PDB file of C-alpha atoms and ligand atoms in Angstrom:
ATOM      1  CA  MET A   1     -53.429 -51.157 -13.975  1.00  0.00           C
ATOM      2  CA  ILE A   2     -53.834 -49.333 -10.657  1.00  0.00           C
ATOM      3  CA  ILE A   3     -50.460 -48.751  -9.087  1.00  0.00           C
ATOM      4  CA  GLY A   4     -50.028 -47.569  -5.427  1.00  0.00           C
ATOM      5  CA  ILE A   5     -47.166 -45.143  -5.345  1.00  0.00           C
ATOM      6  CA  GLY A   6     -46.779 -44.549  -1.571  1.00  0.00           C
ATOM      7  CA  ALA A   7     -47.843 -41.512   0.411  1.00  0.00           C
ATOM      8  CA  GLY A   8     -45.318 -38.886  -0.640  1.00  0.00           C
ATOM      9  CA  ASP A   9     -41.810 -40.237  -0.484  1.00  0.00           C
ATOM     10  CA  PRO A  10     -40.617 -41.422  -3.937  1.00  0.00           C
ATOM     11  CA  ASP A  11     -38.572 -44.037  -2.159  1.00  0.00           C
ATOM     12  CA  GLN A  12     -41.829 -45.645  -1.003  1.00  0.00           C
ATOM     13  CA  VAL A  13     -42.452 -46.937  -4.544  1.00  0.00           C
ATOM     14  CA  THR A  14     -42.118 -50.716  -4.290  1.00  0.00           C
ATOM     15  CA  VAL A  15     -40.007 -52.913  -6.555  1.00  0.00           C
ATOM     16  CA  GLN A  16     -43.316 -54.467  -7.740  1.00  0.00           C
ATOM     17  CA  ALA A  17     -44.591 -51.001  -8.589  1.00  0.00           C
ATOM     18  CA  VAL A  18     -41.367 -50.177 -10.453  1.00  0.00           C
ATOM     19  CA  LYS A  19     -41.688 -53.310 -12.537  1.00  0.00           C
ATOM     20  CA  ALA A  20     -45.325 -52.391 -13.292  1.00  0.00           C
ATOM     21  CA  LEU A  21     -44.453 -48.820 -14.216  1.00  0.00           C
ATOM     22  CA  GLY A  22     -42.057 -50.255 -16.822  1.00  0.00           C
ATOM     23  CA  ARG A  23     -44.943 -52.015 -18.628  1.00  0.00           C
ATOM     24  CA  VAL A  24     -47.169 -48.925 -19.029  1.00  0.00           C
ATOM     25  CA  ASP A  25     -47.814 -47.035 -22.261  1.00  0.00           C
ATOM     26  CA  VAL A  26     -50.213 -44.454 -20.994  1.00  0.00           C
ATOM     27  CA  PHE A  27     -50.482 -42.925 -17.496  1.00  0.00           C
ATOM     28  CA  PHE A  28     -53.772 -41.300 -16.631  1.00  0.00           C
ATOM     29  CA  VAL A  29     -53.895 -38.532 -14.023  1.00  0.00           C
ATOM     30  CA  LEU A  30     -56.873 -36.692 -12.628  1.00  0.00           C
ATOM     31  CA  ASP A  31     -55.520 -33.202 -12.056  1.00  0.00           C
ATOM     32  CA  LYS A  32     -56.952 -31.297  -9.058  1.00  0.00           C
ATOM     33  CA  GLY A  33     -55.695 -27.943 -10.286  1.00  0.00           C
ATOM     34  CA  GLU A  34     -53.077 -25.519  -9.050  1.00  0.00           C
ATOM     35  CA  VAL A  35     -53.179 -25.991  -5.325  1.00  0.00           C
ATOM     36  CA  LYS A  36     -52.254 -29.677  -5.402  1.00  0.00           C
ATOM     37  CA  GLY A  37     -49.863 -29.210  -8.332  1.00  0.00           C
ATOM     38  CA  GLU A  38     -47.132 -30.361  -5.907  1.00  0.00           C
ATOM     39  CA  LEU A  39     -48.756 -33.803  -5.748  1.00  0.00           C
ATOM     40  CA  VAL A  40     -48.912 -34.071  -9.569  1.00  0.00           C
ATOM     41  CA  GLY A  41     -45.239 -33.038  -9.513  1.00  0.00           C
ATOM     42  CA  LEU A  42     -44.429 -35.951  -7.278  1.00  0.00           C
ATOM     43  CA  ARG A  43     -46.121 -38.352  -9.620  1.00  0.00           C
ATOM     44  CA  GLU A  44     -44.050 -36.918 -12.514  1.00  0.00           C
ATOM     45  CA  GLU A  45     -40.902 -37.298 -10.431  1.00  0.00           C
ATOM     46  CA  ILE A  46     -41.805 -41.001  -9.844  1.00  0.00           C
ATOM     47  CA  LEU A  47     -42.248 -41.497 -13.596  1.00  0.00           C
ATOM     48  CA  ARG A  48     -38.906 -39.728 -14.298  1.00  0.00           C
ATOM     49  CA  ARG A  49     -37.079 -41.941 -11.781  1.00  0.00           C
ATOM     50  CA  HIS A  50     -38.700 -45.247 -12.439  1.00  0.00           C
ATOM     51  CA  CYS A  51     -39.988 -45.531 -16.009  1.00  0.00           C
ATOM     52  CA  GLY A  52     -36.504 -45.831 -17.490  1.00  0.00           C
ATOM     53  CA  ASP A  53     -36.287 -45.308 -21.246  1.00  0.00           C
ATOM     54  CA  ARG A  54     -39.637 -46.879 -22.092  1.00  0.00           C
ATOM     55  CA  PRO A  55     -41.605 -44.429 -24.149  1.00  0.00           C
ATOM     56  CA  HIS A  56     -44.897 -43.484 -22.411  1.00  0.00           C
ATOM     57  CA  ARG A  57     -47.546 -40.775 -22.482  1.00  0.00           C
ATOM     58  CA  LEU A  58     -49.023 -38.811 -19.634  1.00  0.00           C
ATOM     59  CA  VAL A  59     -52.734 -38.003 -20.120  1.00  0.00           C
ATOM     60  CA  ARG A  60     -54.359 -35.517 -17.795  1.00  0.00           C
ATOM     61  CA  GLY A  61     -58.023 -35.132 -17.132  1.00  0.00           C
ATOM     62  CA  ARG A  62     -59.620 -32.448 -14.997  1.00  0.00           C
ATOM     63  CA  ASP A  63     -60.942 -33.879 -11.752  1.00  0.00           C
ATOM     64  CA  PRO A  64     -64.527 -32.710 -11.364  1.00  0.00           C
ATOM     65  CA  GLU A  65     -65.295 -30.737  -8.193  1.00  0.00           C
ATOM     66  CA  ARG A  66     -67.147 -32.443  -5.448  1.00  0.00           C
ATOM     67  CA  ASP A  67     -70.301 -30.759  -4.172  1.00  0.00           C
ATOM     68  CA  ARG A  68     -69.213 -30.045  -0.588  1.00  0.00           C
ATOM     69  CA  THR A  69     -72.441 -28.210   0.214  1.00  0.00           C
ATOM     70  CA  ALA A  70     -74.626 -31.199  -0.453  1.00  0.00           C
ATOM     71  CA  GLY A  71     -76.349 -32.443   2.718  1.00  0.00           C
ATOM     72  CA  ALA A  72     -76.232 -36.172   1.948  1.00  0.00           C
ATOM     73  CA  TYR A  73     -72.507 -36.998   2.085  1.00  0.00           C
ATOM     74  CA  ALA A  74     -72.813 -40.549   0.644  1.00  0.00           C
ATOM     75  CA  GLU A  75     -74.898 -39.313  -2.318  1.00  0.00           C
ATOM     76  CA  ALA A  76     -72.554 -36.434  -2.996  1.00  0.00           C
ATOM     77  CA  VAL A  77     -69.552 -38.813  -3.064  1.00  0.00           C
ATOM     78  CA  HIS A  78     -71.460 -41.244  -5.319  1.00  0.00           C
ATOM     79  CA  ASP A  79     -72.332 -38.384  -7.743  1.00  0.00           C
ATOM     80  CA  TRP A  80     -68.739 -37.204  -7.725  1.00  0.00           C
ATOM     81  CA  ARG A  81     -67.502 -40.761  -8.397  1.00  0.00           C
ATOM     82  CA  ARG A  82     -69.828 -41.029 -11.344  1.00  0.00           C
ATOM     83  CA  ARG A  83     -68.615 -37.782 -12.875  1.00  0.00           C
ATOM     84  CA  ARG A  84     -64.998 -38.896 -12.445  1.00  0.00           C
ATOM     85  CA  ALA A  85     -65.852 -42.177 -14.091  1.00  0.00           C
ATOM     86  CA  GLU A  86     -67.153 -40.143 -17.081  1.00  0.00           C
ATOM     87  CA  VAL A  87     -63.844 -38.246 -17.369  1.00  0.00           C
ATOM     88  CA  CYS A  88     -61.833 -41.500 -17.079  1.00  0.00           C
ATOM     89  CA  ALA A  89     -64.002 -43.380 -19.570  1.00  0.00           C
ATOM     90  CA  GLU A  90     -63.487 -40.584 -22.058  1.00  0.00           C
ATOM     91  CA  MET A  91     -59.700 -40.485 -21.521  1.00  0.00           C
ATOM     92  CA  ILE A  92     -59.312 -44.245 -21.885  1.00  0.00           C
ATOM     93  CA  GLU A  93     -61.496 -44.418 -24.968  1.00  0.00           C
ATOM     94  CA  ARG A  94     -59.632 -41.511 -26.652  1.00  0.00           C
ATOM     95  CA  GLU A  95     -56.030 -42.268 -25.628  1.00  0.00           C
ATOM     96  CA  LEU A  96     -55.509 -46.007 -25.116  1.00  0.00           C
ATOM     97  CA  GLY A  97     -54.798 -48.201 -28.171  1.00  0.00           C
ATOM     98  CA  PRO A  98     -56.123 -51.785 -28.240  1.00  0.00           C
ATOM     99  CA  GLU A  99     -52.686 -53.371 -27.463  1.00  0.00           C
ATOM    100  CA  GLU A 100     -51.586 -50.735 -24.945  1.00  0.00           C
ATOM    101  CA  THR A 101     -51.435 -50.852 -21.164  1.00  0.00           C
ATOM    102  CA  GLY A 102     -52.772 -47.908 -19.196  1.00  0.00           C
ATOM    103  CA  ALA A 103     -52.256 -47.035 -15.544  1.00  0.00           C
ATOM    104  CA  PHE A 104     -53.630 -44.829 -12.809  1.00  0.00           C
ATOM    105  CA  LEU A 105     -51.099 -43.897 -10.163  1.00  0.00           C
ATOM    106  CA  VAL A 106     -52.798 -43.951  -6.834  1.00  0.00           C
ATOM    107  CA  TRP A 107     -51.626 -42.084  -3.760  1.00  0.00           C
ATOM    108  CA  GLY A 108     -50.666 -44.425  -0.956  1.00  0.00           C
ATOM    109  CA  ASP A 109     -52.475 -47.747  -1.262  1.00  0.00           C
ATOM    110  CA  PRO A 110     -55.486 -48.189  -3.616  1.00  0.00           C
ATOM    111  CA  SER A 111     -57.463 -50.042  -0.971  1.00  0.00           C
ATOM    112  CA  LEU A 112     -57.747 -47.086   1.477  1.00  0.00           C
ATOM    113  CA  TYR A 113     -60.169 -44.194   0.887  1.00  0.00           C
ATOM    114  CA  ASP A 114     -59.473 -44.218  -2.815  1.00  0.00           C
ATOM    115  CA  SER A 115     -62.105 -44.449  -5.522  1.00  0.00           C
ATOM    116  CA  THR A 116     -60.003 -45.530  -8.540  1.00  0.00           C
ATOM    117  CA  LEU A 117     -61.136 -49.162  -8.267  1.00  0.00           C
ATOM    118  CA  ALA A 118     -64.783 -48.204  -8.063  1.00  0.00           C
ATOM    119  CA  ILE A 119     -64.334 -45.760 -10.920  1.00  0.00           C
ATOM    120  CA  LEU A 120     -62.832 -48.413 -13.136  1.00  0.00           C
ATOM    121  CA  GLU A 121     -65.680 -50.792 -12.217  1.00  0.00           C
ATOM    122  CA  ASP A 122     -68.075 -48.121 -13.372  1.00  0.00           C
ATOM    123  CA  VAL A 123     -66.172 -47.623 -16.639  1.00  0.00           C
ATOM    124  CA  LEU A 124     -66.062 -51.387 -17.182  1.00  0.00           C
ATOM    125  CA  ALA A 125     -69.867 -51.703 -16.741  1.00  0.00           C
ATOM    126  CA  ARG A 126     -70.395 -49.548 -19.758  1.00  0.00           C
ATOM    127  CA  PRO A 127     -71.480 -51.186 -23.012  1.00  0.00           C
ATOM    128  CA  GLY A 128     -68.656 -52.241 -25.308  1.00  0.00           C
ATOM    129  CA  VAL A 129     -65.884 -51.561 -22.690  1.00  0.00           C
ATOM    130  CA  SER A 130     -63.531 -54.420 -21.723  1.00  0.00           C
ATOM    131  CA  PHE A 131     -60.094 -54.523 -20.124  1.00  0.00           C
ATOM    132  CA  GLU A 132     -58.341 -56.298 -17.339  1.00  0.00           C
ATOM    133  CA  VAL A 133     -57.585 -54.577 -14.104  1.00  0.00           C
ATOM    134  CA  GLU A 134     -54.444 -55.373 -12.094  1.00  0.00           C
ATOM    135  CA  VAL A 135     -53.848 -53.731  -8.702  1.00  0.00           C
ATOM    136  CA  ILE A 136     -50.335 -53.093  -7.337  1.00  0.00           C
ATOM    137  CA  PRO A 137     -50.404 -52.309  -3.594  1.00  0.00           C
ATOM    138  CA  GLY A 138     -48.649 -49.259  -2.221  1.00  0.00           C
ATOM    139  CA  ILE A 139     -47.392 -47.983   1.130  1.00  0.00           C
ATOM    140  CA  SER A 140     -50.320 -46.200   2.678  1.00  0.00           C
ATOM    141  CA  SER A 141     -50.153 -42.988   4.732  1.00  0.00           C
ATOM    142  CA  VAL A 142     -51.246 -45.190   7.666  1.00  0.00           C
ATOM    143  CA  SER A 143     -48.197 -47.475   7.332  1.00  0.00           C
ATOM    144  CA  ALA A 144     -46.016 -44.347   6.950  1.00  0.00           C
ATOM    145  CA  LEU A 145     -47.586 -42.817  10.092  1.00  0.00           C
ATOM    146  CA  ALA A 146     -46.965 -45.904  12.218  1.00  0.00           C
ATOM    147  CA  ALA A 147     -43.395 -46.221  10.942  1.00  0.00           C
ATOM    148  CA  ARG A 148     -42.545 -42.613  11.603  1.00  0.00           C
ATOM    149  CA  HIS A 149     -43.913 -42.747  15.155  1.00  0.00           C
ATOM    150  CA  ARG A 150     -42.242 -46.171  15.622  1.00  0.00           C
ATOM    151  CA  THR A 151     -45.437 -47.713  16.851  1.00  0.00           C
ATOM    152  CA  GLY A 152     -47.788 -50.501  15.797  1.00  0.00           C
ATOM    153  CA  LEU A 153     -51.425 -49.802  14.971  1.00  0.00           C
ATOM    154  CA  ASN A 154     -53.057 -52.465  17.083  1.00  0.00           C
ATOM    155  CA  ARG A 155     -52.113 -53.720  20.572  1.00  0.00           C
ATOM    156  CA  VAL A 156     -51.732 -57.424  21.293  1.00  0.00           C
ATOM    157  CA  GLY A 157     -54.875 -59.330  20.362  1.00  0.00           C
ATOM    158  CA  ARG A 158     -56.826 -56.107  19.920  1.00  0.00           C
ATOM    159  CA  PRO A 159     -58.564 -54.525  16.903  1.00  0.00           C
ATOM    160  CA  VAL A 160     -57.754 -51.253  15.234  1.00  0.00           C
ATOM    161  CA  GLN A 161     -60.290 -49.296  13.187  1.00  0.00           C
ATOM    162  CA  ILE A 162     -59.644 -46.866  10.358  1.00  0.00           C
ATOM    163  CA  THR A 163     -62.148 -44.088  10.160  1.00  0.00           C
ATOM    164  CA  THR A 164     -62.609 -40.480   9.062  1.00  0.00           C
ATOM    165  CA  GLY A 165     -62.664 -37.179  10.925  1.00  0.00           C
ATOM    166  CA  ARG A 166     -66.292 -36.758  10.003  1.00  0.00           C
ATOM    167  CA  LEU A 167     -67.253 -40.030  11.698  1.00  0.00           C
ATOM    168  CA  LEU A 168     -65.079 -39.464  14.750  1.00  0.00           C
ATOM    169  CA  ALA A 169     -66.780 -36.091  15.173  1.00  0.00           C
ATOM    170  CA  GLY A 170     -70.072 -37.993  15.632  1.00  0.00           C
ATOM    171  CA  GLN A 171     -68.694 -40.159  18.369  1.00  0.00           C
ATOM    172  CA  TRP A 172     -65.834 -42.528  19.235  1.00  0.00           C
ATOM    173  CA  PRO A 173     -66.912 -45.934  17.795  1.00  0.00           C
ATOM    174  CA  GLY A 174     -67.743 -48.726  20.220  1.00  0.00           C
ATOM    175  CA  ASP A 175     -65.542 -51.745  20.890  1.00  0.00           C
ATOM    176  CA  VAL A 176     -62.312 -50.239  19.762  1.00  0.00           C
ATOM    177  CA  ASP A 177     -59.557 -48.346  21.601  1.00  0.00           C
ATOM    178  CA  ASP A 178     -57.156 -47.811  18.688  1.00  0.00           C
ATOM    179  CA  LEU A 179     -58.397 -45.604  15.897  1.00  0.00           C
ATOM    180  CA  VAL A 180     -56.684 -44.326  12.737  1.00  0.00           C
ATOM    181  CA  VAL A 181     -58.271 -41.160  11.530  1.00  0.00           C
ATOM    182  CA  MET A 182     -57.926 -39.914   7.919  1.00  0.00           C
ATOM    183  CA  LEU A 183     -59.581 -37.150   5.953  1.00  0.00           C
ATOM    184  CA  ASP A 184     -60.102 -34.905   8.956  1.00  0.00           C
ATOM    185  CA  ALA A 185     -60.591 -31.336   7.798  1.00  0.00           C
ATOM    186  CA  ARG A 186     -62.054 -30.179  11.144  1.00  0.00           C
ATOM    187  CA  ASN A 187     -59.610 -31.254  13.873  1.00  0.00           C
ATOM    188  CA  ALA A 188     -62.051 -33.773  15.362  1.00  0.00           C
ATOM    189  CA  PHE A 189     -59.295 -34.905  17.820  1.00  0.00           C
ATOM    190  CA  ALA A 190     -59.434 -31.431  19.505  1.00  0.00           C
ATOM    191  CA  ASP A 191     -62.927 -32.203  20.873  1.00  0.00           C
ATOM    192  CA  LEU A 192     -61.775 -35.312  22.712  1.00  0.00           C
ATOM    193  CA  ASP A 193     -61.776 -34.569  26.449  1.00  0.00           C
ATOM    194  CA  ASP A 194     -60.571 -38.004  27.619  1.00  0.00           C
ATOM    195  CA  PRO A 195     -57.461 -37.837  29.755  1.00  0.00           C
ATOM    196  CA  ASP A 196     -56.695 -41.385  28.799  1.00  0.00           C
ATOM    197  CA  VAL A 197     -56.261 -40.877  24.994  1.00  0.00           C
ATOM    198  CA  GLU A 198     -52.904 -40.465  23.203  1.00  0.00           C
ATOM    199  CA  ILE A 199     -52.440 -39.157  19.659  1.00  0.00           C
ATOM    200  CA  PHE A 200     -49.762 -39.840  17.159  1.00  0.00           C
ATOM    201  CA  TRP A 201     -50.243 -37.240  14.434  1.00  0.00           C
ATOM    202  CA  GLY A 202     -48.395 -36.806  11.136  1.00  0.00           C
ATOM    203  CA  ALA A 203     -48.754 -34.346   8.278  1.00  0.00           C
ATOM    204  CA  TYR A 204     -47.051 -34.450   4.857  1.00  0.00           C
ATOM    205  CA  LEU A 205     -45.646 -37.826   5.873  1.00  0.00           C
ATOM    206  CA  GLY A 206     -42.620 -38.793   3.773  1.00  0.00           C
ATOM    207  CA  MET A 207     -42.316 -35.330   2.286  1.00  0.00           C
ATOM    208  CA  PRO A 208     -39.760 -32.557   3.054  1.00  0.00           C
ATOM    209  CA  ASP A 209     -42.381 -30.655   5.072  1.00  0.00           C
ATOM    210  CA  GLU A 210     -43.312 -33.610   7.253  1.00  0.00           C
ATOM    211  CA  ILE A 211     -44.506 -32.718  10.814  1.00  0.00           C
ATOM    212  CA  LEU A 212     -44.874 -35.256  13.614  1.00  0.00           C
ATOM    213  CA  ILE A 213     -46.490 -34.530  17.011  1.00  0.00           C
ATOM    214  CA  SER A 214     -47.412 -37.075  19.664  1.00  0.00           C
ATOM    215  CA  GLY A 215     -48.567 -37.156  23.278  1.00  0.00           C
ATOM    216  CA  PRO A 216     -51.711 -37.168  25.453  1.00  0.00           C
ATOM    217  CA  VAL A 217     -54.317 -35.568  23.254  1.00  0.00           C
ATOM    218  CA  ARG A 218     -55.458 -33.047  25.899  1.00  0.00           C
ATOM    219  CA  GLN A 219     -51.853 -31.850  26.165  1.00  0.00           C
ATOM    220  CA  VAL A 220     -50.937 -31.602  22.471  1.00  0.00           C
ATOM    221  CA  ALA A 221     -54.210 -30.898  20.632  1.00  0.00           C
ATOM    222  CA  ALA A 222     -53.737 -27.130  20.661  1.00  0.00           C
ATOM    223  CA  ARG A 223     -50.208 -27.501  19.319  1.00  0.00           C
ATOM    224  CA  ILE A 224     -51.434 -29.758  16.507  1.00  0.00           C
ATOM    225  CA  VAL A 225     -54.278 -27.328  15.629  1.00  0.00           C
ATOM    226  CA  GLU A 226     -51.742 -24.480  15.462  1.00  0.00           C
ATOM    227  CA  ALA A 227     -49.183 -26.395  13.442  1.00  0.00           C
ATOM    228  CA  ARG A 228     -51.879 -27.593  11.062  1.00  0.00           C
ATOM    229  CA  ALA A 229     -53.299 -24.119  10.490  1.00  0.00           C
ATOM    230  CA  GLU A 230     -49.785 -22.602   9.940  1.00  0.00           C
ATOM    231  CA  ALA A 231     -48.717 -25.333   7.482  1.00  0.00           C
ATOM    232  CA  ARG A 232     -52.022 -25.190   5.617  1.00  0.00           C
ATOM    233  CA  ALA A 233     -51.794 -21.435   5.232  1.00  0.00           C
ATOM    234  CA  ARG A 234     -48.189 -21.618   4.076  1.00  0.00           C
ATOM    235  CA  LYS A 235     -48.586 -24.422   1.535  1.00  0.00           C
ATOM    236  CA  GLY A 236     -52.263 -23.986   0.538  1.00  0.00           C
ATOM    237  CA  TRP A 237     -53.066 -27.658   1.278  1.00  0.00           C
ATOM    238  CA  ILE A 238     -52.504 -30.226   3.952  1.00  0.00           C
ATOM    239  CA  MET A 239     -52.749 -34.010   4.307  1.00  0.00           C
ATOM    240  CA  ASP A 240     -52.635 -35.354   7.819  1.00  0.00           C
ATOM    241  CA  THR A 241     -53.455 -38.664   9.557  1.00  0.00           C
ATOM    242  CA  TYR A 242     -53.410 -39.724  13.125  1.00  0.00           C
ATOM    243  CA  LEU A 243     -53.651 -42.644  15.462  1.00  0.00           C
ATOM    244  CA  LEU A 244     -55.690 -42.298  18.654  1.00  0.00           C
ATOM    245  CA  ARG A 245     -54.934 -44.796  21.426  1.00  0.00           C
ATOM    246  CA  ARG A 246     -57.189 -45.078  24.453  1.00  0.00           C
ATOM    247  CA  GLY A 247     -56.311 -46.737  27.723  1.00  0.00           C
ATOM    248  CA  THR A 248     -52.552 -46.354  27.983  1.00  0.00           C
ATOM    249  CA  GLY A 249     -52.579 -44.604  31.339  1.00  0.00           C
ATOM    250  CA  GLY A 250     -53.328 -41.113  30.346  1.00  0.00           C
ATOM    251  CA  ASP A 251     -52.153 -37.574  30.746  1.00  0.00           C
ATOM    252  CA  ALA A 252     -49.131 -37.991  32.984  1.00  0.00           C
ATOM    253  CA  PRO A 253     -46.078 -38.215  30.720  1.00  0.00           C
ATOM    254  CA  GLU A 254     -44.838 -35.310  28.690  1.00  0.00           C
ATOM    255  CA  PRO A 255     -44.349 -36.016  24.983  1.00  0.00           C
ATOM    256  CA  GLY A 256     -40.952 -37.657  24.880  1.00  0.00           C
ATOM    257  CA  PRO A 257     -38.476 -38.151  22.096  1.00  0.00           C
ATOM    258  CA  LEU A 258     -41.341 -39.007  19.766  1.00  0.00           C
ATOM    259  CA  GLY A 259     -42.721 -35.471  20.127  1.00  0.00           C
ATOM    260  CA  ARG A 260     -42.550 -32.913  17.367  1.00  0.00           C
ATOM    261  CA  ARG A 261     -39.472 -33.177  15.233  1.00  0.00           C
TER     262      ARG A 261
HETATM  263  C1  SAM B   1     -58.222 -39.724  -0.182  1.00  0.00           C
HETATM  264  S1  SAM B   1     -57.293 -40.370   1.158  1.00  0.00           S
HETATM  265  C2  SAM B   1     -56.140 -41.323   0.315  1.00  0.00           C
HETATM  266  C3  SAM B   1     -55.405 -42.340   1.189  1.00  0.00           C
HETATM  267  C4  SAM B   1     -54.359 -43.127   0.468  1.00  0.00           C
HETATM  268  N1  SAM B   1     -54.938 -44.038  -0.466  1.00  0.00           N
HETATM  269  C5  SAM B   1     -53.448 -43.832   1.429  1.00  0.00           C
HETATM  270  O1  SAM B   1     -53.224 -45.098   1.279  1.00  0.00           O
HETATM  271  O2  SAM B   1     -52.881 -43.244   2.287  1.00  0.00           O
HETATM  272  C6  SAM B   1     -56.420 -38.938   1.630  1.00  0.00           C
HETATM  273  C7  SAM B   1     -56.069 -38.947   3.116  1.00  0.00           C
HETATM  274  O3  SAM B   1     -54.949 -39.756   3.347  1.00  0.00           O
HETATM  275  C8  SAM B   1     -54.126 -39.241   4.323  1.00  0.00           C
HETATM  276  N2  SAM B   1     -52.816 -39.008   3.737  1.00  0.00           N
HETATM  277  C9  SAM B   1     -52.409 -39.281   2.500  1.00  0.00           C
HETATM  278  N3  SAM B   1     -51.095 -39.025   2.321  1.00  0.00           N
HETATM  279  C10 SAM B   1     -50.673 -38.487   3.441  1.00  0.00           C
HETATM  280  C11 SAM B   1     -49.449 -37.994   3.934  1.00  0.00           C
HETATM  281  N4  SAM B   1     -48.340 -37.979   3.110  1.00  0.00           N
HETATM  282  N5  SAM B   1     -49.315 -37.554   5.168  1.00  0.00           N
HETATM  283  C12 SAM B   1     -50.394 -37.551   6.032  1.00  0.00           C
HETATM  284  N6  SAM B   1     -51.590 -38.035   5.639  1.00  0.00           N
HETATM  285  C13 SAM B   1     -51.738 -38.480   4.369  1.00  0.00           C
HETATM  286  C14 SAM B   1     -54.840 -37.952   4.818  1.00  0.00           C
HETATM  287  O4  SAM B   1     -55.641 -38.353   5.917  1.00  0.00           O
HETATM  288  C15 SAM B   1     -55.652 -37.587   3.643  1.00  0.00           C
HETATM  289  O5  SAM B   1     -56.788 -36.805   3.993  1.00  0.00           O
END
């Protein structure tokens, strides 16, 4: 099973996910090491809260490092995925009995910028491997962002696009005025010089350290960059997501009650 566990708040685990957790014998975790130990801790907290008395095992594998120096991004990700599939295939083979149910807990929702489904497809394509995959959706960081800023993602009859900081840094995509940006390690929003773009930014959504900032991007970008750098230095890691909205009338209003809390 692949179970979406929400984006950081243990209360975001759905009733469907709780029922699924209660059927699992072995939980598989790819551990990213010390820095993100907090995220592994959250998974453990979810298991403590929601697995009840059912006996279960937690099996950890070491998440292989991604080659971030590689020029070809897609190839580097593909290679990383293949190496992760190796680790998962080995854990499943070694730890899961024939009648047992195994699960991967996936941050947010498994459909968004997550490779667990692709990894399990890779494992299943190997000779002699056979199991059923069930996917339980979770509350994504995108849903959490929209809810915390009390906004929708699209405007009436209009599209919304979900993209990455790397792609936004190339250029604003055509035909869309509402953009959700994830995986932005380089503050791509700070290069936008359009007076008519608003940003709704959130870091550590659903967690005790949550930070929210919103307003015309030209007015609040520097504040976000500073808050981001400070939080990253303090905690050693950051996860942030934002919505960019073009064409709302621009720079004029100061960030109101939805500003930083
Ligand atoms: C590998 S993707 C996983 C997304 C996840 N599957 C989801 O549904 O949210 C990681 C990115 O999700 C976003 N993200 C995940 N959790 C977040 C949180 N609690 N607060 C802000 N952004 C978050 C960040 O953009 C981060 O770089």
